[in-house]
């Protein structure tokens, strides 16, 4: 049995989503394996939420877009808590598992095709001053930031690189167009994922895609959620 960490960031209103997400993950996310939930939150989670282990790390909420942009910083900062894990996966709190997600996702560096831009270049950063910039002649396809993962060493080394690049951009007063997702796409353009998951693993709610939904990205009121 493998030790697999599911990383969730759930401050303020994302807390409510994370409760349901965890219960859906109990059913569908690698049910045969030893999954621990690593929750980064400013709330208290109910003790009886799940039979699986929950590791709660208190973090402060910061205004939009810092909670999304800062995710890799958080993972790098707390990397010691993952030392017993074999694999780590990150999932946005406002997603829901609705189909079996099993060993097919286990690989060193795992990316998920963006449901809106499957197999295309999507919306990479075009500001040459940003470290997320991808030149037009660099082969790439666009991945969604909402679900990714890998073996602990590979994932944490990506997290460290993205955190450094995001911090450097910030010091130059730059926030990439799609925040952490832009930096992740830059990384994958130069460090090919060892496993590419279809949009089944980031299926936009109400989208009509030629894939079966396994993880749904829920519709949300962005204004409400960002407070
Ligand atoms: C949107 C999605 C954003 C971002 C963007 C990239 O559909 O909601 O989170 O991924 O596409 O263009």
Coordinates of N, CA and C and ligand atoms in Angstrom, one line a residue:
X1 N 0.8 -1.2 0.0 CA 0.0 0.0 0.0 C 0.9 1.3 0.0
X2 N 0.5 2.2 -0.8 CA 1.3 3.4 -0.9 C 0.7 4.5 -0.1
X3 N 1.6 5.4 0.4 CA 1.2 6.6 1.1 C 1.0 7.7 0.2
X4 N -0.2 8.2 0.1 CA -0.5 9.3 -0.9 C -1.1 10.5 -0.1
X5 N -0.5 11.6 -0.4 CA -1.1 12.8 0.3 C -1.9 13.6 -0.7
X6 N -3.1 14.0 -0.3 CA -3.9 14.9 -1.1 C -3.9 16.3 -0.4
X7 N -3.3 17.3 -1.2 CA -3.0 18.6 -0.6 C -4.2 19.5 -0.9
X8 N -4.7 20.2 0.1 CA -5.9 21.0 -0.1 C -5.6 22.4 0.7
X9 N -6.0 23.4 0.0 CA -5.9 24.8 0.6 C -7.3 25.3 0.8
X10 N -7.7 25.5 2.0 CA -9.1 25.8 2.2 C -9.3 26.9 3.3
X11 N -9.0 28.1 2.9 CA -9.3 29.2 3.9 C -10.6 29.9 3.6
X12 N -11.2 30.6 4.5 CA -12.4 31.3 4.4 C -13.5 30.5 3.7
X13 N -14.0 31.0 2.6 CA -15.1 30.3 1.9 C -14.8 29.0 1.3
X14 N -13.5 28.8 1.0 CA -13.1 27.5 0.4 C -13.3 26.3 1.4
X15 N -13.3 26.7 2.7 CA -13.5 25.7 3.7 C -14.8 24.8 3.5
X16 N -15.9 25.5 3.2 CA -17.1 24.8 3.0 C -17.0 23.8 1.8
X17 N -16.3 24.2 0.8 CA -16.1 23.3 -0.4 C -15.3 22.1 0.0
X18 N -14.2 22.3 0.8 CA -13.3 21.3 1.2 C -14.0 20.2 2.0
X19 N -15.0 20.5 2.8 CA -15.7 19.5 3.6 C -16.3 18.4 2.6
X20 N -17.0 18.9 1.6 CA -17.6 18.0 0.6 C -16.5 17.3 -0.2
X21 N -15.5 18.0 -0.6 CA -14.5 17.4 -1.4 C -13.8 16.2 -0.7
X22 N -13.6 16.4 0.6 CA -12.9 15.3 1.3 C -13.8 14.1 1.3
X23 N -15.1 14.3 1.6 CA -16.0 13.1 1.6 C -16.1 12.5 0.2
X24 N -16.1 13.2 -0.8 CA -16.1 12.6 -2.2 C -14.8 11.9 -2.4
X25 N -13.7 12.4 -1.9 CA -12.4 11.8 -2.1 C -12.3 10.4 -1.3
X26 N -13.0 10.4 -0.2 CA -13.0 9.1 0.6 C -13.6 8.0 -0.3
X27 N -14.6 8.3 -1.1 CA -15.2 7.3 -1.9 C -14.4 7.0 -3.2
X28 N -13.8 8.0 -3.8 CA -13.3 7.8 -5.2 C -11.8 8.0 -5.3
X29 N -11.1 8.6 -4.4 CA -9.7 8.9 -4.6 C -8.8 7.8 -4.0
X30 N -8.3 7.0 -4.9 CA -7.4 5.9 -4.5 C -7.9 5.1 -3.2
X31 N -9.1 4.6 -3.3 CA -9.7 4.0 -2.1 C -8.8 2.8 -1.6
X32 N -8.0 2.2 -2.4 CA -7.2 1.0 -1.9 C -5.9 1.5 -1.3
X33 N -5.7 2.7 -1.2 CA -4.4 3.2 -0.7 C -4.5 4.0 0.6
X34 N -3.3 4.2 1.2 CA -3.3 4.9 2.4 C -3.2 6.4 2.2
X35 N -4.4 7.0 2.0 CA -4.4 8.5 1.7 C -4.5 9.3 3.0
X36 N -3.7 10.3 3.0 CA -3.8 11.3 4.1 C -4.2 12.7 3.4
X37 N -5.0 13.4 4.1 CA -5.4 14.7 3.6 C -4.5 15.8 4.3
X38 N -3.8 16.6 3.6 CA -3.0 17.7 4.1 C -3.8 19.0 3.9
X39 N -4.3 19.5 4.9 CA -5.2 20.7 4.8 C -4.5 21.9 5.3
X40 N -4.5 22.9 4.5 CA -3.9 24.2 4.9 C -5.1 25.1 5.0
X41 N -5.3 25.6 6.3 CA -6.6 26.2 6.5 C -6.5 27.2 7.7
X42 N -7.5 28.1 7.7 CA -7.6 29.0 8.9 C -8.9 28.6 9.7
X43 N -9.4 27.4 9.4 CA -10.7 27.0 10.1 C -10.4 25.7 10.9
X44 N -11.4 25.3 11.7 CA -11.3 24.0 12.4 C -12.1 23.0 11.6
X45 N -11.5 21.9 11.4 CA -12.3 20.8 10.6 C -12.9 19.8 11.6
X46 N -14.1 19.4 11.4 CA -14.7 18.5 12.3 C -13.9 17.2 12.4
X47 N -13.8 16.6 13.7 CA -13.0 15.5 13.9 C -13.5 14.2 13.2
X48 N -14.8 14.1 13.0 CA -15.4 12.9 12.4 C -15.6 13.0 10.9
X49 N -14.9 13.9 10.3 CA -15.2 14.1 8.9 C -14.9 12.9 8.0
X50 N -13.8 12.2 8.3 CA -13.3 11.1 7.5 C -12.6 10.1 8.3
X51 N -12.5 8.9 7.9 CA -11.8 7.9 8.6 C -10.3 7.9 8.2
X52 N -10.0 8.7 7.2 CA -8.6 8.8 6.8 C -7.9 9.9 7.7
X53 N -6.6 9.8 7.6 CA -5.8 10.8 8.4 C -5.9 12.2 7.9
X54 N -6.1 13.2 8.7 CA -6.0 14.6 8.3 C -4.9 15.3 9.0
X55 N -4.0 15.9 8.3 CA -3.0 16.7 8.8 C -3.3 18.2 8.6
X56 N -3.6 18.9 9.6 CA -4.1 20.3 9.5 C -2.9 21.2 9.8
X57 N -2.7 22.1 8.8 CA -1.6 23.1 9.1 C -2.3 24.5 9.0
X58 N -2.2 25.2 10.1 CA -2.9 26.6 10.1 C -2.1 27.5 9.2
X59 N -2.8 28.2 8.4 CA -2.3 29.3 7.5 C -3.2 30.5 7.6
X60 N -2.7 31.6 7.3 CA -3.5 32.8 7.3 C -4.2 33.0 5.9
X61 N -5.3 33.5 5.9 CA -6.0 33.8 4.6 C -5.4 35.1 4.1
X62 N -5.1 35.2 2.8 CA -4.7 36.4 2.2 C -5.6 36.7 1.0
X63 N -5.8 38.0 0.7 CA -6.7 38.4 -0.3 C -6.3 37.9 -1.7
X64 N -7.3 37.7 -2.5 CA -7.1 37.3 -3.9 C -6.1 38.1 -4.6
X65 N -5.1 37.6 -5.4 CA -5.0 36.1 -5.8 C -4.0 35.4 -5.0
X66 N -3.7 35.8 -3.7 CA -2.6 35.2 -3.0 C -2.8 33.8 -2.6
X67 N -4.0 33.4 -2.4 CA -4.1 32.0 -1.9 C -3.9 31.0 -3.1
X68 N -4.2 31.4 -4.3 CA -3.8 30.6 -5.4 C -2.4 30.7 -5.8
X69 N -1.9 31.9 -5.8 CA -0.5 32.2 -6.2 C 0.5 31.6 -5.2
X70 N 0.1 31.6 -4.0 CA 1.0 31.1 -2.9 C 1.1 29.7 -2.6
X71 N 0.3 28.9 -3.4 CA 0.2 27.4 -3.0 C 1.5 26.7 -3.0
X72 N 2.4 27.0 -4.0 CA 3.7 26.3 -4.1 C 4.6 26.7 -3.0
X73 N 4.5 28.0 -2.6 CA 5.3 28.5 -1.5 C 4.9 27.7 -0.2
X74 N 3.6 27.5 0.0 CA 3.1 26.8 1.2 C 3.7 25.4 1.2
X75 N 3.6 24.7 0.0 CA 4.0 23.3 0.0 C 5.5 23.2 0.2
X76 N 6.3 24.2 -0.3 CA 7.7 24.2 -0.1 C 8.0 24.4 1.4
X77 N 7.3 25.4 1.9 CA 7.6 25.8 3.3 C 7.4 24.7 4.3
X78 N 6.3 23.9 4.0 CA 6.0 22.8 4.9 C 6.4 21.4 4.4
X79 N 7.4 21.4 3.6 CA 7.7 20.1 2.9 C 8.0 18.9 3.9
X80 N 8.5 19.2 5.1 CA 8.8 18.1 6.0 C 7.6 17.3 6.4
X81 N 6.4 17.9 6.3 CA 5.2 17.1 6.8 C 4.9 16.0 5.7
X82 N 5.5 16.1 4.6 CA 5.2 15.1 3.5 C 6.2 13.9 3.5
X83 N 7.1 13.9 4.5 CA 8.3 13.0 4.4 C 7.9 11.5 4.3
X84 N 6.8 11.1 4.9 CA 6.4 9.7 4.8 C 5.6 9.3 3.6
X85 N 5.3 10.3 2.7 CA 4.5 10.1 1.5 C 5.3 9.5 0.4
X86 N 4.6 8.7 -0.5 CA 5.2 8.3 -1.8 C 4.8 9.3 -2.9
X87 N 3.6 9.7 -2.9 CA 3.1 10.6 -3.9 C 2.3 11.7 -3.3
X88 N 2.3 12.9 -3.9 CA 1.5 14.0 -3.5 C 0.6 14.4 -4.7
X89 N -0.6 14.7 -4.4 CA -1.5 15.3 -5.4 C -2.2 16.6 -4.8
X90 N -2.3 17.6 -5.6 CA -3.0 18.8 -5.2 C -4.3 18.9 -6.0
X91 N -5.3 19.3 -5.3 CA -6.7 19.5 -5.9 C -7.3 20.8 -5.4
X92 N -7.8 21.6 -6.3 CA -8.5 22.8 -5.8 C -9.6 22.4 -4.9
X93 N -9.9 23.2 -3.8 CA -10.9 22.9 -2.9 C -12.3 22.9 -3.5
X94 N -12.5 23.7 -4.5 CA -13.9 23.7 -5.1 C -14.0 22.7 -6.3
X95 N -13.5 21.5 -6.0 CA -13.7 20.4 -7.0 C -14.4 19.3 -6.2
X96 N -14.8 18.3 -7.0 CA -15.6 17.2 -6.4 C -15.2 16.0 -7.1
X97 N -14.9 14.9 -6.4 CA -14.6 13.6 -7.1 C -16.0 12.9 -7.3
X98 N -16.2 12.5 -8.6 CA -17.5 11.9 -9.0 C -17.3 10.6 -9.7
X99 N -16.0 10.2 -9.9 CA -15.7 8.9 -10.5 C -14.4 8.3 -10.0
X100 N -14.2 7.1 -10.3 CA -13.0 6.4 -9.7 C -11.7 7.1 -10.2
X101 N -10.8 7.4 -9.3 CA -9.5 8.0 -9.6 C -8.5 7.0 -8.9
X102 N -7.8 6.2 -9.7 CA -7.0 5.1 -9.1 C -5.6 5.2 -9.5
X103 N -5.0 4.0 -9.6 CA -3.5 4.0 -9.8 C -3.0 4.5 -11.1
X104 N -4.0 4.7 -12.0 CA -3.6 5.3 -13.4 C -3.0 6.7 -13.2
X105 N -3.2 7.3 -12.1 CA -2.7 8.7 -11.9 C -1.2 8.7 -11.3
X106 N -0.8 7.5 -10.9 CA 0.5 7.5 -10.2 C 1.7 7.6 -11.1
X107 N 2.5 8.6 -11.1 CA 3.6 8.8 -11.9 C 4.5 9.9 -11.3
X108 N 5.7 10.1 -11.9 CA 6.6 11.1 -11.2 C 6.1 12.6 -11.3
X109 N 5.5 12.9 -12.5 CA 5.1 14.3 -12.7 C 3.8 14.3 -13.5
X110 N 2.7 14.7 -12.8 CA 1.4 14.4 -13.4 C 0.7 15.7 -13.7
X111 N 0.3 15.9 -14.9 CA -0.4 17.1 -15.3 C -1.8 16.8 -15.9
X112 N -2.7 17.7 -15.9 CA -4.1 17.5 -16.3 C -4.4 18.4 -17.5
X113 N -4.9 17.9 -18.6 CA -5.3 18.8 -19.7 C -6.4 19.7 -19.3
X114 N -6.3 21.0 -19.7 CA -7.3 22.0 -19.3 C -8.6 21.7 -20.1
X115 N -9.7 21.7 -19.5 CA -11.0 21.3 -20.2 C -11.3 22.3 -21.3
X116 N -10.8 23.5 -21.2 CA -11.2 24.5 -22.2 C -10.2 24.5 -23.4
X117 N -9.0 23.9 -23.1 CA -7.9 24.1 -24.1 C -7.2 22.7 -24.3
X118 N -8.0 21.7 -24.4 CA -7.4 20.3 -24.5 C -6.5 20.2 -25.7
X119 N -5.2 19.9 -25.5 CA -4.3 19.6 -26.5 C -3.9 20.9 -27.3
X120 N -4.2 22.0 -26.9 CA -3.8 23.3 -27.6 C -2.9 24.1 -26.7
X121 N -2.4 25.2 -27.2 CA -1.5 26.0 -26.4 C -2.2 26.8 -25.4
X122 N -3.5 26.9 -25.5 CA -4.3 27.6 -24.4 C -3.9 29.1 -24.2
X123 N -3.7 29.4 -23.0 CA -3.5 30.9 -22.7 C -2.2 31.0 -21.8
X124 N -1.0 30.8 -22.5 CA 0.2 30.9 -21.7 C 0.5 32.4 -21.5
X125 N 1.5 32.7 -20.6 CA 1.9 34.0 -20.3 C 2.7 34.6 -21.5
X126 N 2.3 35.8 -22.0 CA 2.9 36.3 -23.1 C 3.8 37.6 -22.8
X127 N 3.8 37.9 -21.5 CA 4.7 39.0 -21.0 C 6.1 38.5 -20.9
X128 N 7.0 39.0 -21.8 CA 8.3 38.5 -21.8 C 9.1 38.8 -20.5
X129 N 8.6 39.7 -19.7 CA 9.3 40.1 -18.4 C 8.9 39.1 -17.3
X130 N 7.9 38.3 -17.5 CA 7.5 37.3 -16.5 C 8.3 36.0 -16.6
X131 N 8.6 35.4 -15.5 CA 9.3 34.1 -15.5 C 8.4 33.0 -16.0
X132 N 7.1 33.3 -16.1 CA 6.1 32.3 -16.7 C 6.0 32.4 -18.2
X133 N 6.7 33.4 -18.8 CA 6.7 33.6 -20.2 C 7.1 32.3 -21.0
X134 N 6.3 31.9 -22.0 CA 6.7 30.8 -22.9 C 6.8 31.3 -24.3
X135 N 7.9 31.2 -24.9 CA 8.1 31.8 -26.3 C 7.1 31.0 -27.2
X136 N 6.6 31.7 -28.3 CA 5.7 31.1 -29.2 C 6.2 29.9 -29.9
X137 N 7.5 29.8 -30.0 CA 8.1 28.6 -30.7 C 8.4 27.4 -29.8
X138 N 8.1 27.6 -28.5 CA 8.4 26.5 -27.6 C 7.2 25.5 -27.6
X139 N 7.4 24.3 -28.0 CA 6.3 23.3 -28.0 C 5.7 23.2 -26.6
X140 N 4.4 23.2 -26.5 CA 3.7 23.1 -25.3 C 2.2 22.7 -25.5
X141 N 1.6 22.2 -24.5 CA 0.1 22.2 -24.5 C -0.3 22.7 -23.1
X142 N -1.6 23.1 -23.0 CA -2.0 23.9 -21.8 C -2.6 22.9 -20.8
X143 N -2.2 23.1 -19.5 CA -2.7 22.2 -18.4 C -3.4 23.1 -17.4
X144 N -4.3 22.4 -16.7 CA -5.1 23.1 -15.7 C -4.4 23.0 -14.3
X145 N -4.4 24.1 -13.6 CA -3.8 24.2 -12.3 C -4.5 23.5 -11.2
X146 N -5.7 23.1 -11.5 CA -6.6 22.6 -10.4 C -6.3 21.2 -9.9
X147 N -5.6 20.4 -10.7 CA -5.3 19.0 -10.3 C -3.9 18.6 -10.9
X148 N -3.0 18.4 -10.0 CA -1.7 17.9 -10.5 C -1.0 17.1 -9.4
X149 N 0.1 16.5 -9.7 CA 0.8 15.8 -8.6 C 2.0 15.1 -9.1
X150 N 2.5 14.1 -8.3 CA 3.7 13.4 -8.7 C 4.3 12.7 -7.5
X151 N 5.4 12.0 -7.8 CA 6.2 11.4 -6.6 C 6.7 12.6 -5.8
X152 N 6.9 12.3 -4.5 CA 7.2 13.4 -3.6 C 8.4 14.2 -4.0
X153 N 9.5 13.6 -4.4 CA 10.7 14.4 -4.8 C 10.4 15.2 -6.0
X154 N 9.8 14.6 -7.1 CA 9.6 15.4 -8.3 C 8.6 16.5 -8.0
X155 N 7.5 16.3 -7.2 CA 6.5 17.3 -7.0 C 7.1 18.4 -6.2
X156 N 7.8 18.1 -5.1 CA 8.4 19.2 -4.3 C 9.5 19.9 -5.0
X157 N 10.2 19.3 -5.9 CA 11.2 20.1 -6.7 C 10.5 21.0 -7.7
X158 N 9.3 20.6 -8.2 CA 8.5 21.6 -9.0 C 8.0 22.7 -8.1
X159 N 7.5 22.4 -7.0 CA 6.9 23.4 -6.1 C 7.9 24.4 -5.7
X160 N 9.2 24.0 -5.4 CA 10.2 24.9 -5.1 C 10.5 25.9 -6.2
X161 N 10.6 25.3 -7.4 CA 10.9 26.2 -8.6 C 9.8 27.2 -8.8
X162 N 8.6 26.7 -8.8 CA 7.5 27.6 -9.0 C 7.4 28.7 -8.0
X163 N 7.6 28.3 -6.7 CA 7.5 29.3 -5.6 C 8.6 30.3 -5.8
X164 N 9.8 29.9 -6.2 CA 10.9 30.9 -6.4 C 10.6 31.8 -7.6
X165 N 10.0 31.3 -8.7 CA 9.7 32.1 -9.8 C 8.6 33.1 -9.6
X166 N 7.6 32.6 -8.8 CA 6.5 33.5 -8.5 C 6.9 34.6 -7.6
X167 N 7.8 34.3 -6.6 CA 8.4 35.3 -5.7 C 9.2 36.3 -6.5
X168 N 10.0 35.8 -7.5 CA 10.8 36.8 -8.3 C 10.0 37.7 -9.1
X169 N 8.9 37.1 -9.7 CA 8.0 38.0 -10.5 C 7.4 39.0 -9.6
X170 N 7.0 38.6 -8.4 CA 6.3 39.6 -7.5 C 7.3 40.7 -7.1
X171 N 8.5 40.4 -6.9 CA 9.5 41.5 -6.6 C 9.7 42.4 -7.8
X172 N 9.4 41.9 -9.0 CA 9.4 42.8 -10.2 C 8.0 43.3 -10.5
X173 N 7.1 43.2 -9.5 CA 5.7 43.8 -9.7 C 5.0 43.1 -10.8
X174 N 5.2 41.8 -11.0 CA 4.5 41.0 -12.0 C 3.7 39.9 -11.4
X175 N 2.5 39.8 -11.8 CA 1.6 38.6 -11.5 C 1.2 38.0 -12.9
X176 N 1.6 36.8 -13.1 CA 1.3 36.2 -14.4 C -0.2 36.1 -14.7
X177 N -0.5 36.0 -15.9 CA -1.9 36.2 -16.4 C -2.9 35.2 -15.6
X178 N -2.5 33.9 -15.6 CA -3.3 32.9 -14.8 C -2.6 32.4 -13.6
X179 N -1.9 33.4 -13.0 CA -1.3 33.2 -11.6 C -0.4 32.0 -11.6
X180 N -0.6 31.1 -10.6 CA 0.3 29.9 -10.5 C 0.1 29.0 -11.7
X181 N -1.0 29.0 -12.3 CA -1.3 28.1 -13.5 C -0.3 28.5 -14.6
X182 N 0.0 29.8 -14.8 CA 0.9 30.2 -15.9 C 2.3 29.7 -15.6
X183 N 2.7 29.7 -14.3 CA 4.1 29.3 -13.9 C 4.2 27.8 -14.1
X184 N 3.1 27.1 -13.7 CA 3.0 25.6 -13.8 C 3.2 25.2 -15.3
X185 N 2.5 25.9 -16.2 CA 2.6 25.6 -17.6 C 4.0 25.9 -18.2
X186 N 4.6 26.9 -17.7 CA 6.0 27.1 -18.1 C 6.9 25.9 -17.7
X187 N 6.7 25.5 -16.4 CA 7.5 24.4 -15.9 C 7.2 23.1 -16.8
X188 N 6.0 22.8 -17.1 CA 5.7 21.6 -17.8 C 6.2 21.7 -19.3
X189 N 6.2 23.0 -19.8 CA 6.7 23.1 -21.2 C 8.2 22.7 -21.3
X190 N 8.9 22.9 -20.2 CA 10.4 22.5 -20.2 C 10.7 21.3 -19.4
X191 N 9.8 20.8 -18.6 CA 9.9 19.5 -17.8 C 8.7 18.7 -18.1
X192 N 8.8 17.9 -19.1 CA 7.6 17.2 -19.6 C 7.0 16.3 -18.5
X193 N 5.7 16.4 -18.4 CA 5.0 15.5 -17.4 C 5.2 14.1 -17.8
X194 N 5.4 13.2 -16.8 CA 5.5 11.8 -17.1 C 4.1 11.1 -17.3
X195 N 3.1 11.8 -16.9 CA 1.7 11.3 -17.1 C 0.8 12.5 -17.4
X196 N 0.1 12.4 -18.5 CA -0.9 13.5 -18.8 C -2.3 12.9 -18.7
X197 N -3.0 13.5 -17.8 CA -4.4 13.1 -17.6 C -5.4 13.9 -18.5
X198 N -6.4 13.3 -18.9 CA -7.4 13.9 -19.7 C -8.3 14.9 -18.9
X199 N -9.1 15.7 -19.6 CA -10.0 16.6 -18.8 C -11.0 15.9 -18.0
X200 N -11.1 14.6 -18.0 CA -11.9 13.8 -17.0 C -11.6 14.2 -15.6
X201 N -10.3 14.7 -15.4 CA -9.8 14.9 -14.1 C -9.9 16.4 -13.7
X202 N -10.5 17.2 -14.6 CA -10.7 18.6 -14.3 C -11.9 19.0 -15.2
X203 N -13.0 18.4 -15.0 CA -14.2 18.5 -15.9 C -15.0 19.7 -15.4
X204 N -15.1 20.7 -16.2 CA -15.9 21.9 -15.8 C -17.4 21.6 -15.6
X205 N -17.9 21.9 -14.5 CA -19.3 21.6 -14.2 C -20.1 22.3 -15.3
X206 N -21.1 21.6 -15.8 CA -22.0 22.1 -16.9 C -21.3 22.1 -18.3
X207 N -20.0 21.7 -18.4 CA -19.4 21.6 -19.7 C -19.9 20.3 -20.3
X208 N -19.9 20.3 -21.6 CA -20.3 19.0 -22.3 C -19.1 18.6 -23.1
X209 N -18.3 17.7 -22.5 CA -17.0 17.3 -23.1 C -17.1 15.8 -23.4
X210 N -16.3 15.4 -24.4 CA -16.3 14.0 -24.8 C -15.4 13.1 -23.9
X211 N -15.5 13.4 -22.6 CA -14.8 12.6 -21.6 C -15.8 12.3 -20.4
X212 N -15.5 11.2 -19.7 CA -16.4 11.0 -18.5 C -15.8 11.8 -17.4
X213 N -16.7 12.3 -16.6 CA -16.2 13.2 -15.5 C -15.8 12.3 -14.3
X214 N -14.5 12.6 -13.9 CA -14.0 11.9 -12.7 C -13.8 13.0 -11.5
X215 N -13.3 14.1 -11.9 CA -13.2 15.2 -10.9 C -13.9 16.5 -11.6
X216 N -14.8 17.0 -10.9 CA -15.6 18.2 -11.4 C -15.0 19.5 -10.8
X217 N -14.8 20.4 -11.6 CA -14.5 21.8 -11.2 C -15.8 22.5 -11.1
X218 N -16.2 22.8 -9.8 CA -17.6 23.3 -9.6 C -17.7 24.8 -10.1
X219 N -18.9 25.1 -10.6 CA -19.1 26.5 -10.9 C -19.2 27.3 -9.5
X220 N -18.7 28.5 -9.6 CA -18.7 29.3 -8.3 C -18.9 30.7 -8.6
X221 N -19.4 31.4 -7.6 CA -19.5 32.9 -7.7 C -18.1 33.5 -7.3
X222 N -17.3 33.9 -8.3 CA -15.9 34.3 -8.0 C -15.9 35.4 -7.0
X223 N -16.8 36.4 -7.2 CA -16.8 37.6 -6.3 C -16.9 37.1 -4.8
X224 N -17.9 36.2 -4.6 CA -18.2 35.7 -3.3 C -17.1 34.9 -2.7
X225 N -16.5 34.1 -3.6 CA -15.5 33.2 -3.1 C -14.2 33.9 -2.7
X226 N -13.9 35.0 -3.3 CA -12.7 35.7 -3.1 C -12.6 36.5 -1.9
X227 N -13.8 36.7 -1.2 CA -13.8 37.5 0.0 C -13.3 36.7 1.2
Ligands
LIG1 C1 -10.6 29.3 -17.3 C2 -10.4 28.8 -15.9 C3 -9.3 29.6 -15.2 C4 -8.0 29.4 -16.1 C5 -8.3 29.9 -17.5 C6 -7.1 29.8 -18.4 O1 -11.6 28.6 -17.9 O2 -11.6 29.1 -15.1 O3 -9.0 29.0 -13.9 O4 -7.6 28.1 -16.1 O5 -9.4 29.2 -18.0 O6 -7.4 30.4 -19.6

